[in-house]
GROMACS .gro file of C-alpha atoms in nm:
model
  188
    1MET     CA    1  -0.487  -3.783   0.924
    2PRO     CA    2  -0.538  -3.433   0.921
    3PHE     CA    3  -0.200  -3.327   0.969
    4ALA     CA    4  -0.025  -3.527   0.682
    5GLY     CA    5   0.022  -3.230   0.466
    6ALA     CA    6   0.132  -3.003   0.737
    7ALA     CA    7   0.449  -3.113   0.848
    8TRP     CA    8   0.590  -2.775   0.905
    9LEU     CA    9   0.321  -2.702   1.145
   10GLY     CA   10   0.466  -2.950   1.389
   11THR     CA   11   0.324  -3.249   1.566
   12PRO     CA   12  -0.052  -3.203   1.674
   13PRO     CA   13  -0.089  -3.156   2.050
   14PRO     CA   14  -0.148  -3.482   2.252
   15ALA     CA   15  -0.505  -3.557   2.335
   16ARG     CA   16  -0.645  -3.429   2.646
   17PRO     CA   17  -0.865  -3.676   2.873
   18ARG     CA   18  -1.223  -3.625   2.836
   19LEU     CA   19  -1.341  -3.479   3.167
   20THR     CA   20  -1.714  -3.473   3.109
   21PRO     CA   21  -1.926  -3.769   2.965
   22ALA     CA   22  -2.027  -3.718   2.590
   23MET     CA   23  -2.344  -3.564   2.510
   24PRO     CA   24  -2.604  -3.679   2.262
   25HIS     CA   25  -2.501  -3.545   1.905
   26GLY     CA   26  -2.782  -3.316   1.873
   27HIS     CA   27  -2.789  -3.179   2.241
   28VAL     CA   28  -2.685  -2.842   2.325
   29PRO     CA   29  -2.700  -2.728   2.680
   30ALA     CA   30  -2.870  -2.410   2.769
   31ARG     CA   31  -2.586  -2.281   2.914
   32ALA     CA   32  -2.351  -2.287   2.624
   33ALA     CA   33  -2.627  -2.147   2.395
   34LEU     CA   34  -2.660  -1.863   2.666
   35LEU     CA   35  -2.282  -1.820   2.666
   36ILE     CA   36  -2.279  -1.803   2.299
   37CYS     CA   37  -2.545  -1.498   2.286
   38ILE     CA   38  -2.342  -1.322   2.563
   39ALA     CA   39  -2.037  -1.334   2.337
   40VAL     CA   40  -2.186  -1.233   2.031
   41ALA     CA   41  -2.348  -0.935   2.216
   42CYS     CA   42  -1.999  -0.850   2.339
   43PHE     CA   43  -1.845  -0.846   2.000
   44ALA     CA   44  -2.154  -0.627   1.867
   45THR     CA   45  -2.108  -0.388   2.157
   46LEU     CA   46  -1.715  -0.390   2.097
   47ASP     CA   47  -1.782  -0.347   1.727
   48THR     CA   48  -2.023  -0.064   1.771
   49ALA     CA   49  -1.803   0.134   2.042
   50VAL     CA   50  -1.502   0.101   1.803
   51LYS     CA   51  -1.683   0.251   1.511
   52TYR     CA   52  -1.811   0.548   1.735
   53LEU     CA   53  -1.461   0.569   1.840
   54THR     CA   54  -1.275   0.572   1.513
   55GLN     CA   55  -1.440   0.918   1.452
   56ARG     CA   56  -1.211   1.072   1.734
   57TYR     CA   57  -0.905   0.845   1.800
   58PRO     CA   58  -0.651   0.697   1.554
   59ILE     CA   59  -0.719   0.324   1.484
   60PRO     CA   60  -0.371   0.216   1.575
   61PHE     CA   61  -0.445   0.340   1.931
   62LEU     CA   62  -0.800   0.154   1.937
   63VAL     CA   63  -0.633  -0.169   1.859
   64TRP     CA   64  -0.351  -0.117   2.098
   65ALA     CA   65  -0.616  -0.024   2.376
   66ARG     CA   66  -0.850  -0.334   2.290
   67TYR     CA   67  -0.561  -0.578   2.327
   68LEU     CA   68  -0.417  -0.420   2.641
   69ILE     CA   69  -0.726  -0.428   2.812
   70TRP     CA   70  -0.789  -0.777   2.724
   71ALA     CA   71  -0.425  -0.865   2.816
   72VAL     CA   72  -0.450  -0.717   3.148
   73ALA     CA   73  -0.782  -0.917   3.192
   74MET     CA   74  -0.635  -1.234   3.125
   75LEU     CA   75  -0.323  -1.156   3.323
   76VAL     CA   76  -0.552  -1.098   3.614
   77ALA     CA   77  -0.767  -1.405   3.570
   78ILE     CA   78  -0.494  -1.675   3.454
   79ALA     CA   79  -0.142  -1.549   3.544
   80PRO     CA   80  -0.185  -1.659   3.928
   81SER     CA   81  -0.269  -2.017   3.824
   82MET     CA   82  -0.040  -2.057   3.552
   83ARG     CA   83   0.264  -1.828   3.625
   84LEU     CA   84   0.551  -1.904   3.383
   85GLN     CA   85   0.347  -2.153   3.174
   86LEU     CA   86   0.143  -1.862   3.031
   87VAL     CA   87   0.464  -1.711   2.836
   88ARG     CA   88   0.637  -2.027   2.775
   89THR     CA   89   0.634  -2.163   2.385
   90ARG     CA   90   0.833  -2.417   2.203
   91LYS     CA   91   0.762  -2.228   1.886
   92LEU     CA   92   0.817  -1.844   1.936
   93ARG     CA   93   0.831  -1.791   1.568
   94LEU     CA   94   0.490  -1.905   1.493
   95GLN     CA   95   0.355  -1.735   1.794
   96VAL     CA   96   0.495  -1.431   1.659
   97ALA     CA   97   0.377  -1.466   1.329
   98ARG     CA   98   0.022  -1.540   1.458
   99GLY     CA   99   0.032  -1.229   1.664
  100ALA     CA  100   0.150  -1.012   1.358
  101LEU     CA  101  -0.148  -1.168   1.162
  102LEU     CA  102  -0.385  -1.100   1.447
  103LEU     CA  103  -0.273  -0.754   1.444
  104CYS     CA  104  -0.319  -0.687   1.081
  105SER     CA  105  -0.634  -0.860   1.109
  106SER     CA  106  -0.753  -0.608   1.373
  107LEU     CA  107  -0.608  -0.302   1.190
  108CYS     CA  108  -0.799  -0.417   0.880
  109PHE     CA  109  -1.121  -0.454   1.080
  110VAL     CA  110  -1.119  -0.135   1.276
  111THR     CA  111  -1.041   0.048   0.937
  112ALA     CA  112  -1.328  -0.119   0.764
  113LEU     CA  113  -1.546   0.008   1.052
  114LYS     CA  114  -1.455   0.358   1.011
  115SER     CA  115  -1.592   0.369   0.665
  116LEU     CA  116  -1.857   0.080   0.662
  117PRO     CA  117  -2.186   0.017   0.866
  118VAL     CA  118  -2.111  -0.248   1.132
  119ALA     CA  119  -2.333  -0.515   0.981
  120GLU     CA  120  -2.156  -0.474   0.646
  121ALA     CA  121  -1.811  -0.499   0.814
  122THR     CA  122  -1.902  -0.812   1.013
  123ALA     CA  123  -2.048  -0.978   0.702
  124LEU     CA  124  -1.745  -0.906   0.506
  125ASN     CA  125  -1.524  -1.036   0.802
  126PHE     CA  126  -1.742  -1.359   0.752
  127LEU     CA  127  -1.545  -1.444   0.448
  128ALA     CA  128  -1.284  -1.588   0.683
  129PRO     CA  129  -1.460  -1.926   0.702
  130VAL     CA  130  -1.464  -1.946   0.328
  131LEU     CA  131  -1.092  -1.891   0.306
  132VAL     CA  132  -1.003  -2.124   0.608
  133VAL     CA  133  -1.165  -2.400   0.400
  134ILE     CA  134  -0.976  -2.316   0.104
  135LEU     CA  135  -0.647  -2.288   0.278
  136SER     CA  136  -0.727  -2.625   0.455
  137VAL     CA  137  -0.750  -2.784   0.095
  138LEU     CA  138  -0.456  -2.629  -0.030
  139ILE     CA  139  -0.193  -2.650   0.273
  140LEU     CA  140  -0.342  -2.934   0.471
  141GLY     CA  141  -0.449  -3.171   0.179
  142GLU     CA  142  -0.823  -3.179   0.350
  143ARG     CA  143  -1.107  -3.307   0.139
  144LEU     CA  144  -1.333  -3.086   0.013
  145THR     CA  145  -1.683  -3.262   0.037
  146ARG     CA  146  -2.015  -3.181  -0.095
  147LEU     CA  147  -2.147  -3.083   0.232
  148ARG     CA  148  -1.856  -2.834   0.296
  149MET     CA  149  -1.917  -2.686  -0.038
  150ALA     CA  150  -2.279  -2.650   0.026
  151MET     CA  151  -2.185  -2.481   0.356
  152ILE     CA  152  -1.929  -2.260   0.186
  153ALA     CA  153  -2.205  -2.135  -0.050
  154ALA     CA  154  -2.470  -2.088   0.219
  155GLY     CA  155  -2.259  -1.886   0.405
  156PHE     CA  156  -2.106  -1.676   0.130
  157ALA     CA  157  -2.494  -1.643   0.024
  158GLY     CA  158  -2.567  -1.496   0.369
  159MET     CA  159  -2.268  -1.259   0.375
  160LEU     CA  160  -2.389  -1.135   0.013
  161MET     CA  161  -2.725  -1.066   0.132
  162VAL     CA  162  -2.622  -0.893   0.431
  163ALA     CA  163  -2.358  -0.677   0.238
  164ARG     CA  164  -2.524  -0.622  -0.071
  165PRO     CA  165  -2.248  -0.548  -0.272
  166GLY     CA  166  -2.283  -0.239  -0.517
  167SER     CA  167  -2.595  -0.133  -0.312
  168GLY     CA  168  -2.437   0.191  -0.164
  169PRO     CA  169  -2.140   0.409  -0.172
  170TRP     CA  170  -2.000   0.254   0.116
  171LEU     CA  171  -1.834  -0.044  -0.059
  172MET     CA  172  -1.508   0.109  -0.192
  173PRO     CA  173  -1.354   0.268   0.102
  174GLY     CA  174  -1.427  -0.030   0.342
  175LEU     CA  175  -1.388  -0.316   0.106
  176LEU     CA  176  -1.016  -0.348   0.120
  177PRO     CA  177  -0.994  -0.341   0.454
  178ALA     CA  178  -1.246  -0.567   0.521
  179GLN     CA  179  -1.121  -0.800   0.289
  180GLY     CA  180  -0.784  -0.748   0.443
  181THR     CA  181  -0.955  -0.891   0.756
  182GLY     CA  182  -1.119  -1.188   0.585
  183SER     CA  183  -0.769  -1.273   0.438
  184THR     CA  184  -0.544  -1.246   0.730
  185GLY     CA  185  -0.790  -1.410   1.008
  186PRO     CA  186  -0.796  -1.754   0.866
  187VAL     CA  187  -0.429  -1.754   0.865
  188ARG     CA  188  -0.376  -1.688   1.229
   0.00000   0.00000   0.00000
């Protein structure tokens, strides 16, 4: 019962009917792997472009432009089929709060990109899964198994290997914004 400790979040959405037959547990279709690679390449390209643009444009403008472009793209792709369902919500406060946290997270990440190399800022951003697990234990009452603890430790070790804390002068100017990204990202 994963939602037992989170009555304030509301009821879970109803289960959707399965449209495709279940795949074997270890099977990952080649198309899925390709889409993951494309997504990672898009994120890396976007982060690199934003890092370059932070030298010329203010950070709030870059975040605004990023979300304006994606909002227009989603409207063009989804609005014709969803119409008013696209903007209807039963929980406006939660939607607004989630949007505000996304804005804070994005502002923190772009600020970190301005003063950190892309790899280090991204690695520090990967603190989010660690915080998600901690918050799921504290807020949702999830159990912390040995496997989850091992995965958290492995992820944290990987982040440390990439970020190499204390190995250069980049750490202090970008640490707080990157930490802000890792802190606000899981909550949204």
